[in-house]
Short mmCIF file of C-alpha atoms in Angstrom, two decimals:
data_model
loop_
_atom_site.label_atom_id
_atom_site.label_comp_id
_atom_site.label_asym_id
_atom_site.label_seq_id
_atom_site.Cartn_x
_atom_site.Cartn_y
_atom_site.Cartn_z
CA MET A 170 -33.66 36.72 -23.00
CA THR A 171 -35.34 33.75 -21.33
CA ALA A 172 -34.11 32.03 -18.20
CA SER A 173 -32.90 29.01 -20.18
CA ALA A 174 -30.96 31.24 -22.57
CA LEU A 175 -29.28 33.01 -19.67
CA LEU A 176 -28.25 29.74 -18.06
CA ALA A 177 -26.92 28.48 -21.39
CA ALA A 178 -24.79 31.60 -21.72
CA LEU A 179 -23.33 31.05 -18.30
CA PHE A 180 -22.48 27.42 -19.05
CA VAL A 181 -20.90 27.95 -22.46
CA GLY A 182 -17.51 29.07 -21.16
CA SER A 183 -16.94 25.82 -19.30
CA PHE A 184 -16.59 23.88 -22.56
CA PHE A 185 -13.96 26.03 -24.23
CA HIS A 186 -10.50 26.72 -22.91
CA ILE A 187 -6.87 26.84 -23.95
CA ASN A 188 -4.60 24.24 -22.34
CA LEU A 189 -1.43 25.58 -20.74
CA GLY A 190 1.35 23.44 -19.33
CA PRO A 191 2.53 19.93 -20.20
CA GLU A 192 0.11 17.14 -20.95
CA VAL A 193 -0.34 14.62 -18.16
CA LYS A 194 1.27 11.37 -19.31
CA ALA A 195 3.04 8.46 -17.69
CA PRO A 196 6.80 9.09 -17.46
CA ASP A 197 9.46 6.73 -18.76
CA PRO A 198 12.42 6.57 -16.38
CA TYR A 199 14.56 4.51 -18.73
CA ASP A 200 14.37 1.71 -21.25
CA ILE A 201 12.95 -1.27 -19.39
CA PRO A 202 14.25 -4.64 -20.56
CA PRO A 203 11.53 -6.97 -21.86
CA ALA A 204 12.12 -9.47 -19.05
CA TYR A 205 14.48 -10.28 -16.26
CA GLU A 206 16.91 -13.02 -17.24
CA VAL A 207 17.10 -14.97 -13.99
CA THR A 208 19.58 -17.84 -13.78
CA LEU A 209 18.50 -20.33 -11.15
CA SER A 210 20.14 -23.57 -10.11
CA ASP A 211 18.55 -26.92 -10.81
CA ASP A 212 17.56 -27.16 -7.14
CA VAL A 213 15.27 -24.14 -7.38
CA ARG A 214 11.72 -24.89 -8.38
CA THR A 215 10.90 -23.04 -11.61
CA THR A 216 8.16 -23.26 -14.15
CA GLY A 217 6.66 -21.63 -17.20
CA SER A 218 8.09 -19.02 -19.50
CA THR A 219 8.23 -15.26 -19.49
CA SER A 220 5.29 -14.84 -21.84
CA SER A 221 2.96 -16.92 -19.64
CA VAL A 222 3.43 -14.87 -16.47
CA THR A 223 0.57 -12.57 -15.43
CA PRO A 224 -0.30 -10.84 -12.14
CA ASP A 225 -2.18 -12.75 -9.45
CA ILE A 226 -3.86 -10.43 -6.95
CA ALA A 227 -4.72 -12.96 -4.19
CA TRP A 228 -1.18 -14.33 -4.17
CA TRP A 229 -1.27 -15.61 -0.59
CA THR A 230 -3.76 -18.33 -1.53
CA SER A 231 -0.98 -20.06 -3.49
CA PHE A 232 0.48 -21.28 -0.17
CA ASN A 233 -2.62 -23.48 0.33
CA GLU A 234 -2.84 -22.57 4.02
CA PRO A 235 -6.47 -21.89 5.08
CA VAL A 236 -5.46 -20.42 8.44
CA LEU A 237 -3.16 -17.91 6.72
CA ASN A 238 -6.00 -16.93 4.37
CA LYS A 239 -8.26 -16.38 7.37
CA CYS A 240 -5.68 -14.19 9.12
CA ILE A 241 -5.17 -12.02 6.03
CA ASN A 242 -8.90 -11.63 5.44
CA GLU A 243 -9.37 -10.59 9.06
CA ALA A 244 -6.55 -8.07 8.71
CA PHE A 245 -8.21 -6.60 5.61
CA ALA A 246 -11.45 -6.21 7.54
CA ARG A 247 -10.08 -4.70 10.76
CA ASN A 248 -6.59 -3.26 10.30
CA ARG A 249 -6.43 0.42 11.28
CA ASP A 250 -3.82 1.43 8.71
CA LEU A 251 -6.01 0.06 5.93
CA GLU A 252 -9.04 1.85 7.36
CA ALA A 253 -7.10 5.12 7.24
CA ALA A 254 -6.06 4.44 3.63
CA LEU A 255 -9.68 3.84 2.65
CA ALA A 256 -10.66 7.11 4.34
CA ARG A 257 -8.01 8.93 2.30
CA VAL A 258 -9.57 7.54 -0.87
CA ARG A 259 -12.97 8.88 0.18
CA GLN A 260 -11.36 12.23 0.96
CA ALA A 261 -9.76 12.37 -2.49
CA ARG A 262 -13.08 11.56 -4.16
CA ALA A 263 -14.80 14.35 -2.25
CA ALA A 264 -12.03 16.78 -3.22
CA PHE A 265 -12.50 15.80 -6.87
CA ARG A 266 -16.24 16.50 -6.69
CA GLU A 267 -15.47 19.92 -5.22
CA ALA A 268 -12.91 20.71 -7.93
CA ARG A 269 -15.30 19.59 -10.66
CA GLY A 270 -18.02 21.76 -9.17
CA ASN A 271 -15.76 24.80 -9.47
CA GLN A 272 -16.00 24.46 -13.25
CA ARG A 273 -19.76 24.98 -13.20
CA PRO A 274 -21.91 27.96 -12.23
CA ASN A 275 -23.21 28.20 -8.70
CA ILE A 276 -27.00 28.42 -8.97
CA GLY A 277 -29.21 29.08 -6.00
CA ALA A 278 -32.48 30.64 -4.90
CA GLU A 279 -32.33 34.15 -3.47
CA ILE A 280 -34.89 35.58 -1.02
CA ASP A 281 -34.57 39.15 0.25
CA ALA A 282 -36.88 40.65 2.91
CA THR A 283 -37.11 44.40 3.59
CA ARG A 284 -39.12 46.39 6.08
CA THR A 285 -39.28 50.19 5.79
CA TYR A 286 -40.40 52.86 8.29
CA THR A 287 -41.11 56.43 7.18
CA LYS A 288 -42.59 59.55 8.83
CA VAL A 289 -43.65 62.56 6.82
CA GLY A 290 -44.90 65.61 8.77
CA THR A 291 -47.71 64.67 11.11
CA THR A 292 -48.99 61.74 9.06
CA ASP A 293 -49.21 58.35 10.55
CA ASP A 294 -46.19 56.11 10.45
CA LEU A 295 -45.93 53.99 7.36
CA ASN A 296 -44.64 50.43 7.69
CA GLU A 297 -44.03 48.44 4.56
CA GLN A 298 -42.65 44.91 4.20
CA ASN A 299 -41.52 43.50 0.86
CA MET A 300 -40.39 40.00 -0.08
CA LEU A 301 -38.19 39.64 -3.20
CA TYR A 302 -37.54 36.32 -4.86
CA GLY A 303 -34.89 35.53 -7.43
CA LEU A 304 -32.97 32.68 -9.04
CA GLY A 305 -29.29 33.58 -9.15
CA ALA A 306 -26.03 32.39 -10.71
CA ALA A 307 -23.14 34.04 -8.94
CA ASN A 308 -19.35 34.09 -9.24
CA TYR A 309 -19.05 31.86 -12.27
CA GLU A 310 -15.62 31.87 -13.89
CA ALA A 311 -15.19 30.96 -17.54
CA ASP A 312 -12.21 28.61 -17.68
CA LEU A 313 -10.58 30.22 -20.72
CA TRP A 314 -7.04 29.00 -20.00
CA GLY A 315 -7.81 25.62 -18.47
CA ARG A 316 -6.87 26.57 -14.90
CA LEU A 317 -9.93 24.97 -13.35
CA GLN A 318 -9.73 22.05 -15.74
CA LYS A 319 -6.13 21.39 -14.66
CA ALA A 320 -7.13 21.63 -11.02
CA THR A 321 -9.90 19.12 -11.63
CA ARG A 322 -7.48 16.81 -13.39
CA ALA A 323 -5.08 17.06 -10.46
CA ALA A 324 -7.93 16.13 -8.12
CA LYS A 325 -8.81 13.17 -10.32
CA GLU A 326 -5.20 11.99 -10.34
CA SER A 327 -5.24 12.37 -6.56
CA ILE A 328 -8.00 9.77 -6.42
CA LEU A 329 -5.85 7.35 -8.39
CA ALA A 330 -2.87 8.14 -6.18
CA ALA A 331 -4.96 7.49 -3.06
CA GLU A 332 -6.20 4.22 -4.56
CA SER A 333 -2.62 3.15 -5.32
CA SER A 334 -1.56 4.16 -1.83
CA LYS A 335 -4.39 2.07 -0.40
CA ASN A 336 -3.28 -0.88 -2.51
CA SER A 337 0.26 -0.36 -1.24
CA VAL A 338 -0.98 -0.56 2.33
CA ARG A 339 -3.02 -3.65 1.43
CA LEU A 340 -0.04 -5.36 -0.19
CA ALA A 341 2.26 -4.51 2.71
CA LEU A 342 -0.37 -5.71 5.18
CA ALA A 343 -0.81 -9.07 3.46
CA SER A 344 2.96 -9.43 3.26
CA GLN A 345 3.44 -8.62 6.95
CA VAL A 346 0.70 -11.02 8.02
CA ALA A 347 2.12 -13.84 5.89
CA LYS A 348 5.71 -13.34 7.07
CA THR A 349 4.66 -12.98 10.71
CA TYR A 350 2.51 -16.10 10.47
CA PHE A 351 5.29 -18.17 8.90
CA SER A 352 7.79 -16.92 11.49
CA LEU A 353 5.28 -17.74 14.23
CA ARG A 354 4.81 -21.29 12.97
CA ALA A 355 8.57 -21.78 12.61
CA THR A 356 9.06 -20.59 16.19
CA ASP A 357 6.33 -23.00 17.32
CA ARG A 358 8.31 -25.83 15.77
CA GLN A 359 11.65 -24.61 17.12
CA LEU A 360 10.18 -24.32 20.60
CA LEU A 361 8.83 -27.86 20.39
CA VAL A 362 12.26 -29.20 19.37
CA ALA A 363 14.05 -27.19 22.06
CA ARG A 364 11.66 -28.35 24.80
CA GLU A 365 11.98 -31.99 23.77
CA THR A 366 15.76 -31.68 23.76
CA LEU A 367 15.75 -29.96 27.15
CA GLU A 368 13.68 -32.76 28.69
CA THR A 369 16.12 -35.34 27.33
CA GLN A 370 19.08 -33.37 28.65
CA LYS A 371 17.50 -33.05 32.10
CA LYS A 372 17.18 -36.83 32.24
CA THR A 373 20.80 -37.13 31.19
CA VAL A 374 21.88 -34.78 33.99
CA THR A 375 19.92 -36.80 36.55
CA LEU A 376 21.55 -40.01 35.34
CA ASN A 377 25.02 -38.44 35.26
CA LYS A 378 24.73 -37.33 38.87
CA ILE A 379 24.16 -40.95 39.88
CA LEU A 380 27.03 -42.15 37.70
CA TYR A 381 29.34 -39.47 39.09
CA GLU A 382 28.49 -40.37 42.68
CA ASN A 383 29.33 -44.00 41.87
CA GLY A 384 32.57 -42.99 40.16
CA LYS A 385 31.45 -44.10 36.73
CA ILE A 386 32.04 -40.73 34.99
CA SER A 387 34.26 -37.74 35.61
CA GLU A 388 33.14 -34.41 37.02
CA LEU A 389 33.94 -32.89 33.61
CA GLU A 390 31.31 -35.05 31.95
CA LEU A 391 28.75 -34.16 34.62
CA ARG A 392 29.40 -30.43 34.36
CA ARG A 393 29.29 -30.53 30.55
CA SER A 394 25.88 -32.19 30.62
CA GLU A 395 24.62 -29.63 33.15
CA SER A 396 25.97 -26.76 31.06
CA LEU A 397 24.34 -28.13 27.93
CA ALA A 398 20.97 -28.41 29.73
CA ALA A 399 21.29 -24.84 31.02
CA SER A 400 22.07 -23.61 27.51
CA SER A 401 18.96 -25.36 26.18
CA ALA A 402 16.85 -23.81 28.97
CA VAL A 403 18.04 -20.35 27.93
CA GLN A 404 17.21 -21.17 24.32
CA VAL A 405 13.69 -22.25 25.30
CA ASN A 406 13.10 -18.96 27.13
CA ASN A 407 14.41 -16.92 24.19
CA LEU A 408 12.12 -18.79 21.82
CA GLU A 409 9.16 -18.18 24.14
CA ILE A 410 9.96 -14.45 24.07
CA ALA A 411 10.13 -14.48 20.27
CA LEU A 412 6.87 -16.44 20.09
CA GLY A 413 5.07 -13.87 22.23
CA LYS A 414 6.31 -11.04 20.04
CA TYR A 415 5.13 -12.76 16.86
CA GLU A 416 1.72 -13.42 18.41
CA ASN A 417 1.32 -9.81 19.50
CA SER A 418 2.45 -8.53 16.10
CA LEU A 419 -0.11 -10.72 14.38
CA LEU A 420 -2.85 -9.50 16.72
CA VAL A 421 -2.03 -5.88 15.86
CA LEU A 422 -2.00 -6.61 12.14
CA MET A 423 -5.39 -8.31 12.41
CA GLY A 424 -6.84 -5.36 14.33
CA ARG A 425 -7.72 -7.39 17.42
CA GLU A 426 -9.08 -5.84 20.62
CA PRO A 427 -6.79 -5.17 23.64
CA LYS A 428 -8.33 -8.05 25.60
CA ASP A 429 -7.09 -10.47 22.95
CA PHE A 430 -3.50 -9.63 23.87
CA VAL A 431 -4.06 -11.34 27.22
CA THR A 432 -5.35 -14.63 25.87
CA ARG A 433 -3.31 -14.45 22.62
CA ASP A 434 -5.73 -16.88 21.00
CA ILE A 435 -4.26 -17.22 17.52
CA PRO A 436 -5.23 -20.11 15.25
CA ARG A 437 -2.54 -22.46 14.03
CA GLY A 438 -2.45 -24.44 10.82
CA VAL A 439 -0.23 -27.33 9.83
CA ASP A 440 3.51 -27.33 10.43
CA LEU A 441 5.53 -25.60 7.75
CA ASN A 442 7.16 -28.87 6.74
CA GLU A 443 3.69 -30.28 6.03
CA LEU A 444 2.68 -27.48 3.68
CA PRO A 445 2.54 -28.29 -0.03
CA ALA A 446 5.53 -27.35 -2.13
CA PRO A 447 5.88 -23.54 -2.36
CA PRO A 448 4.78 -21.82 -5.56
CA HIS A 449 7.09 -22.24 -8.51
CA VAL A 450 9.12 -19.24 -9.52
CA PRO A 451 8.88 -18.48 -13.26
CA LEU A 452 12.10 -18.64 -15.24
CA GLY A 453 11.57 -15.12 -16.53
CA ILE A 454 9.54 -12.33 -14.98
CA PRO A 455 8.36 -9.52 -17.30
CA ALA A 456 9.65 -6.14 -16.29
CA GLU A 457 6.21 -4.68 -17.05
CA MET A 458 4.97 -6.47 -13.92
CA LEU A 459 6.72 -3.73 -11.97
CA ARG A 460 3.89 -1.43 -13.08
CA ASN A 461 1.68 -3.46 -10.74
CA ARG A 462 3.63 -2.24 -7.74
CA PRO A 463 1.35 0.19 -5.89
CA ASP A 464 4.26 2.42 -4.90
CA VAL A 465 5.27 2.77 -8.56
CA LYS A 466 1.69 3.64 -9.49
CA THR A 467 1.46 6.13 -6.63
CA ALA A 468 4.68 7.84 -7.69
CA GLU A 469 3.42 7.98 -11.28
CA GLN A 470 0.14 9.55 -10.19
CA ASN A 471 1.96 12.06 -8.00
CA TYR A 472 3.98 13.09 -11.03
CA LYS A 473 0.79 13.57 -13.05
CA ILE A 474 -0.68 15.62 -10.20
CA ALA A 475 2.39 17.84 -10.21
CA LEU A 476 2.10 18.39 -13.97
CA ALA A 477 -1.58 19.29 -13.67
CA ASN A 478 -0.81 21.72 -10.85
CA LEU A 479 1.91 23.24 -13.00
CA GLY A 480 -0.58 23.85 -15.82
CA SER A 481 -3.02 25.38 -13.36
CA ALA A 482 -0.31 27.68 -11.97
CA ARG A 483 0.64 28.88 -15.46
CA ALA A 484 -2.99 29.54 -16.34
CA GLY A 485 -3.29 31.62 -13.18
CA GLN A 486 -1.00 34.24 -14.73
CA TYR A 487 -3.55 35.05 -17.44
CA PRO A 488 -6.71 37.22 -17.25
CA THR A 489 -9.89 35.77 -15.78
CA LEU A 490 -13.44 36.26 -17.01
CA SER A 491 -16.32 35.87 -14.56
CA PHE A 492 -20.07 36.43 -14.69
CA ASP A 493 -22.76 37.48 -12.22
CA GLY A 494 -26.33 36.83 -13.24
CA LEU A 495 -29.81 37.17 -11.74
CA ILE A 496 -33.19 36.06 -13.01
CA GLY A 497 -35.90 38.14 -11.35
CA ASN A 498 -36.70 41.86 -11.53
CA PRO A 499 -34.00 44.15 -10.20
CA GLY A 500 -36.28 47.20 -10.35
CA ARG A 501 -39.55 45.74 -9.01
CA PRO A 502 -40.28 43.39 -6.11
CA VAL A 503 -41.59 39.94 -6.95
CA SER A 504 -43.95 39.01 -4.15
CA ASP A 505 -44.81 35.52 -5.38
CA PRO A 506 -42.10 33.01 -6.28
CA SER A 507 -44.42 31.49 -8.90
CA ASP A 508 -43.94 34.70 -10.92
CA LEU A 509 -40.45 33.45 -11.75
CA LEU A 510 -42.05 30.75 -13.88
CA THR A 511 -44.67 32.90 -15.61
CA GLY A 512 -42.36 35.28 -17.41
CA ALA A 513 -43.21 38.29 -15.21
CA THR A 514 -39.54 38.70 -14.46
CA GLY A 515 -36.44 40.38 -15.73
CA TRP A 516 -32.81 39.42 -15.74
CA SER A 517 -29.39 40.92 -15.25
CA LEU A 518 -25.98 39.73 -16.41
CA ALA A 519 -22.64 41.31 -15.53
CA ALA A 520 -19.24 40.29 -16.87
CA GLN A 521 -15.96 41.03 -15.15
CA VAL A 522 -12.45 40.72 -16.58
CA PHE A 523 -9.52 40.69 -14.18
CA VAL A 524 -6.03 41.19 -15.60
CA PRO A 525 -3.11 40.58 -13.21
CA ILE A 526 -0.72 43.51 -13.69
CA PHE A 527 1.22 43.89 -10.47
CA ASN A 528 1.24 41.24 -7.74
CA ALA A 529 4.79 41.52 -6.39
CA GLY A 530 5.86 38.41 -8.31
CA LYS A 531 3.44 36.10 -6.50
CA LEU A 532 2.10 34.43 -9.63
CA THR A 533 5.56 33.90 -11.08
CA ALA A 534 6.76 32.49 -7.78
CA ARG A 535 3.74 30.20 -7.65
CA THR A 536 4.60 28.84 -11.10
CA ALA A 537 8.24 28.37 -10.08
CA GLN A 538 7.08 26.39 -7.05
CA ALA A 539 4.93 24.19 -9.27
CA GLU A 540 7.86 23.57 -11.62
CA ALA A 541 10.07 22.60 -8.69
CA ALA A 542 7.34 20.32 -7.33
CA ALA A 543 7.06 18.63 -10.74
CA GLN A 544 10.82 18.05 -10.77
CA GLN A 545 10.64 16.58 -7.27
CA ALA A 546 7.79 14.29 -8.31
CA TRP A 547 9.78 13.14 -11.34
CA SER A 548 12.86 12.43 -9.23
CA ALA A 549 10.75 10.54 -6.69
CA TYR A 550 9.22 8.47 -9.48
CA TYR A 551 12.66 7.73 -10.94
CA LYS A 552 13.93 6.61 -7.52
CA THR A 553 10.84 4.46 -6.92
CA VAL A 554 11.41 2.56 -10.15
CA GLN A 555 15.08 2.10 -9.26
CA THR A 556 14.08 0.72 -5.87
CA ALA A 557 11.56 -1.60 -7.53
CA PHE A 558 14.27 -3.09 -9.74
CA GLU A 559 16.63 -3.42 -6.78
CA GLU A 560 14.09 -5.11 -4.51
CA THR A 561 12.93 -7.48 -7.22
CA MET A 562 16.41 -8.66 -8.16
CA ASN A 563 17.40 -9.01 -4.50
CA SER A 564 14.23 -11.01 -3.79
CA ILE A 565 14.82 -13.35 -6.71
CA ASN A 566 18.42 -13.96 -5.66
CA THR A 567 17.49 -14.40 -1.98
CA HIS A 568 14.78 -16.91 -2.81
CA ALA A 569 17.12 -18.94 -5.01
CA LYS A 570 19.87 -19.07 -2.38
CA THR A 571 17.48 -19.73 0.51
CA GLN A 572 16.05 -22.70 -1.36
CA GLN A 573 19.56 -24.08 -1.81
CA ILE A 574 20.34 -23.55 1.89
CA LEU A 575 17.12 -25.36 2.81
CA ASP A 576 18.08 -28.38 0.73
CA ILE A 577 21.56 -28.43 2.28
CA LEU A 578 20.18 -28.25 5.82
CA GLU A 579 17.71 -31.06 5.18
CA GLU A 580 20.61 -33.24 4.10
CA GLN A 581 22.73 -32.06 7.01
CA GLN A 582 19.98 -33.00 9.48
CA LYS A 583 20.00 -36.54 8.13
CA LEU A 584 23.78 -36.75 8.42
CA GLN A 585 23.88 -35.25 11.91
CA GLY A 586 21.05 -37.52 13.05
CA ARG A 587 23.05 -40.52 11.90
CA ALA A 588 26.17 -39.15 13.64
CA TYR A 589 24.23 -38.85 16.90
CA GLU A 590 23.00 -42.44 16.60
CA LEU A 591 26.56 -43.69 16.05
CA ALA A 592 27.90 -41.63 18.96
CA ASN A 593 25.18 -43.08 21.20
CA VAL A 594 26.07 -46.65 20.17
CA ARG A 595 29.79 -46.07 20.72
CA TYR A 596 29.12 -44.54 24.13
CA ARG A 597 27.02 -47.52 25.21
CA ASP A 598 29.74 -49.86 23.99
CA GLY A 599 32.31 -47.92 25.98
CA LEU A 600 34.25 -46.89 22.88
CA THR A 601 33.94 -43.14 23.46
CA SER A 602 33.30 -40.71 26.28
CA GLN A 603 30.01 -39.03 27.02
CA LEU A 604 31.54 -35.76 25.86
CA ASP A 605 31.43 -36.95 22.26
CA LEU A 606 27.78 -37.91 22.69
CA LEU A 607 26.93 -34.51 24.18
CA ASP A 608 28.69 -32.74 21.32
CA ALA A 609 26.74 -34.78 18.77
CA GLU A 610 23.47 -33.98 20.58
CA ARG A 611 24.28 -30.26 20.67
CA GLU A 612 25.11 -30.17 16.97
CA LEU A 613 21.93 -32.05 16.10
CA LEU A 614 19.81 -29.56 18.05
CA SER A 615 21.53 -26.66 16.29
CA VAL A 616 20.86 -28.13 12.85
CA ARG A 617 17.21 -28.88 13.65
CA LEU A 618 16.56 -25.35 14.90
CA GLN A 619 18.33 -23.83 11.91
CA LEU A 620 16.33 -26.01 9.54
CA GLU A 621 13.00 -24.87 11.00
CA GLY A 622 14.07 -21.25 10.75
CA THR A 623 15.19 -21.69 7.16
CA ARG A 624 11.83 -23.20 6.21
CA SER A 625 10.27 -19.95 7.34
CA ASP A 626 12.96 -17.96 5.53
CA SER A 627 12.21 -19.84 2.30
CA LEU A 628 8.50 -19.05 2.49
CA ASN A 629 9.20 -15.46 3.49
CA SER A 630 11.52 -15.06 0.51
CA ILE A 631 8.58 -15.93 -1.76
CA VAL A 632 6.46 -13.37 0.10
CA ASP A 633 9.19 -10.78 -0.46
CA LEU A 634 9.22 -11.61 -4.16
CA TYR A 635 5.45 -11.22 -4.31
CA THR A 636 5.78 -7.86 -2.58
CA ALA A 637 8.59 -6.69 -4.85
CA LEU A 638 6.44 -7.43 -7.90
CA GLY A 639 3.36 -5.77 -6.44
CA GLY A 640 1.57 -9.12 -6.14
CA GLY A 641 1.91 -12.69 -7.30
CA TRP A 642 2.14 -14.32 -10.68
CA SER A 643 0.04 -16.83 -12.55
CA SER A 644 0.68 -19.04 -15.55
CA ARG A 645 -2.89 -18.66 -16.82
CA ALA A 646 -3.63 -16.56 -19.88
CA PRO A 647 -4.61 -12.95 -19.02
CA ASP A 648 -8.10 -11.76 -19.85
CA ASP A 649 -8.77 -8.75 -22.08
CA LEU A 650 -8.86 -6.28 -19.19
CA GLU A 651 -5.51 -7.49 -17.87
CA LYS A 652 -4.00 -7.32 -21.35
CA ARG A 653 -5.03 -3.68 -21.70
CA GLU A 654 -3.58 -2.90 -18.29
CA LEU A 655 -0.29 -4.70 -18.93
CA GLN A 656 0.20 -3.24 -22.40
CA LYS A 657 -0.09 0.45 -21.49
CA PRO A 658 2.84 2.16 -23.24
CA TRP A 659 5.51 4.09 -21.44
CA VAL A 660 5.84 7.58 -22.93
CA ASN A 661 8.60 10.11 -22.92
CA LYS A 662 9.34 12.33 -19.96
CA GLU A 663 7.73 15.76 -20.05
CA LYS A 664 9.76 18.90 -19.60
CA PHE A 665 8.80 21.19 -16.77
CA SER A 666 9.37 24.59 -18.35
CA GLU A 667 8.59 26.09 -21.68
#
């Protein structure tokens, strides 16, 4: 037999095997409705129809805020959590290459050196040194029952799971950066309003002291104005604390160096009230968009991994067939490695069959563990889909209500501003006490601060909806690749035992 024939014989077993265990398919937790029927008020900005909604990966660009885009891009480039997720993907790919290599023979060159010393009677010592060369294929296992093939499939699914996990980290990172940035800008605005109000109140206190000394106002009016100014000073300090926390959080998310925490040099864009109108929420969101959620994909891949491991464990209970081969000359030294290519060689091939008879129940226990792991993976997948539905519906409802609250507060600010103007006029005309004016000023400050916070809440509710759906949405027509991805069928749940 020639060297090529021997190698062909060793390879042939890798292409034939019997599959054991369930096929790896996507599970179907329950019947998913074709679309969410979302009822929104007329005040909520909506657009499009269910059929026109497709995923939009770079969803944060829909806010039309260049500084936000810059912050997210910097986070993608430097965030440590994302770096770790990328490393896990590389690790999974390397593990897959190792598992795939286990399905093929291990071929290597073999060099043996021997030196012998003999002494017969009174003859001179005899020293002899031999060099033996060979080309070997050792410890190759024919994958008759698909054990190695299942292990390779599990490793391949692990790559997809690591990719989905990385995308989950990426989505969460973009969401955290966006929400932190919007909260930061809202706090900037609140701090500006609070400082302006405090300066006005300090001037009022100074004036009231003069009026009180001249007997123009009562001590009650003076003390109320001083108390209101002190309350505003506390509010300014609390807002400065919150601002520092948001800045530090953003620096961490963007992977900045420790020295940057001292200067806290963070770019600012336009005020939130100057941003274009937020993205329109579609009237109906297809339930299939939940498949875009990285955590759903990760849970699905983990379930597939568990099924592949189950098949591998079952195959491990069956006999194994392995080969040992050597191309060379087992009975005669080959002193020149070029002889391996000239035909002045021999070959050897040994086959070994191992049948597990008694192993104290280890193989059965291993299969039982794999079955339990598959059940756990299924339950985790089921729960992940439930959570996806819950978070999506909560996000849709929160966004709708937050938009309504924002509209109400904008109207309330106008009304309270007018009330303050009237109270100021009446006070100057001597028709009311300063206490009424101070109350109107306090209520106006409260409404203005609440309005700025709600603007951030409204934008953050859209971010939460993006996150719940695994990304954004677009009204453009999907391309062919997206259509294939969105139209993957859900198949029936696999059973874990035969």
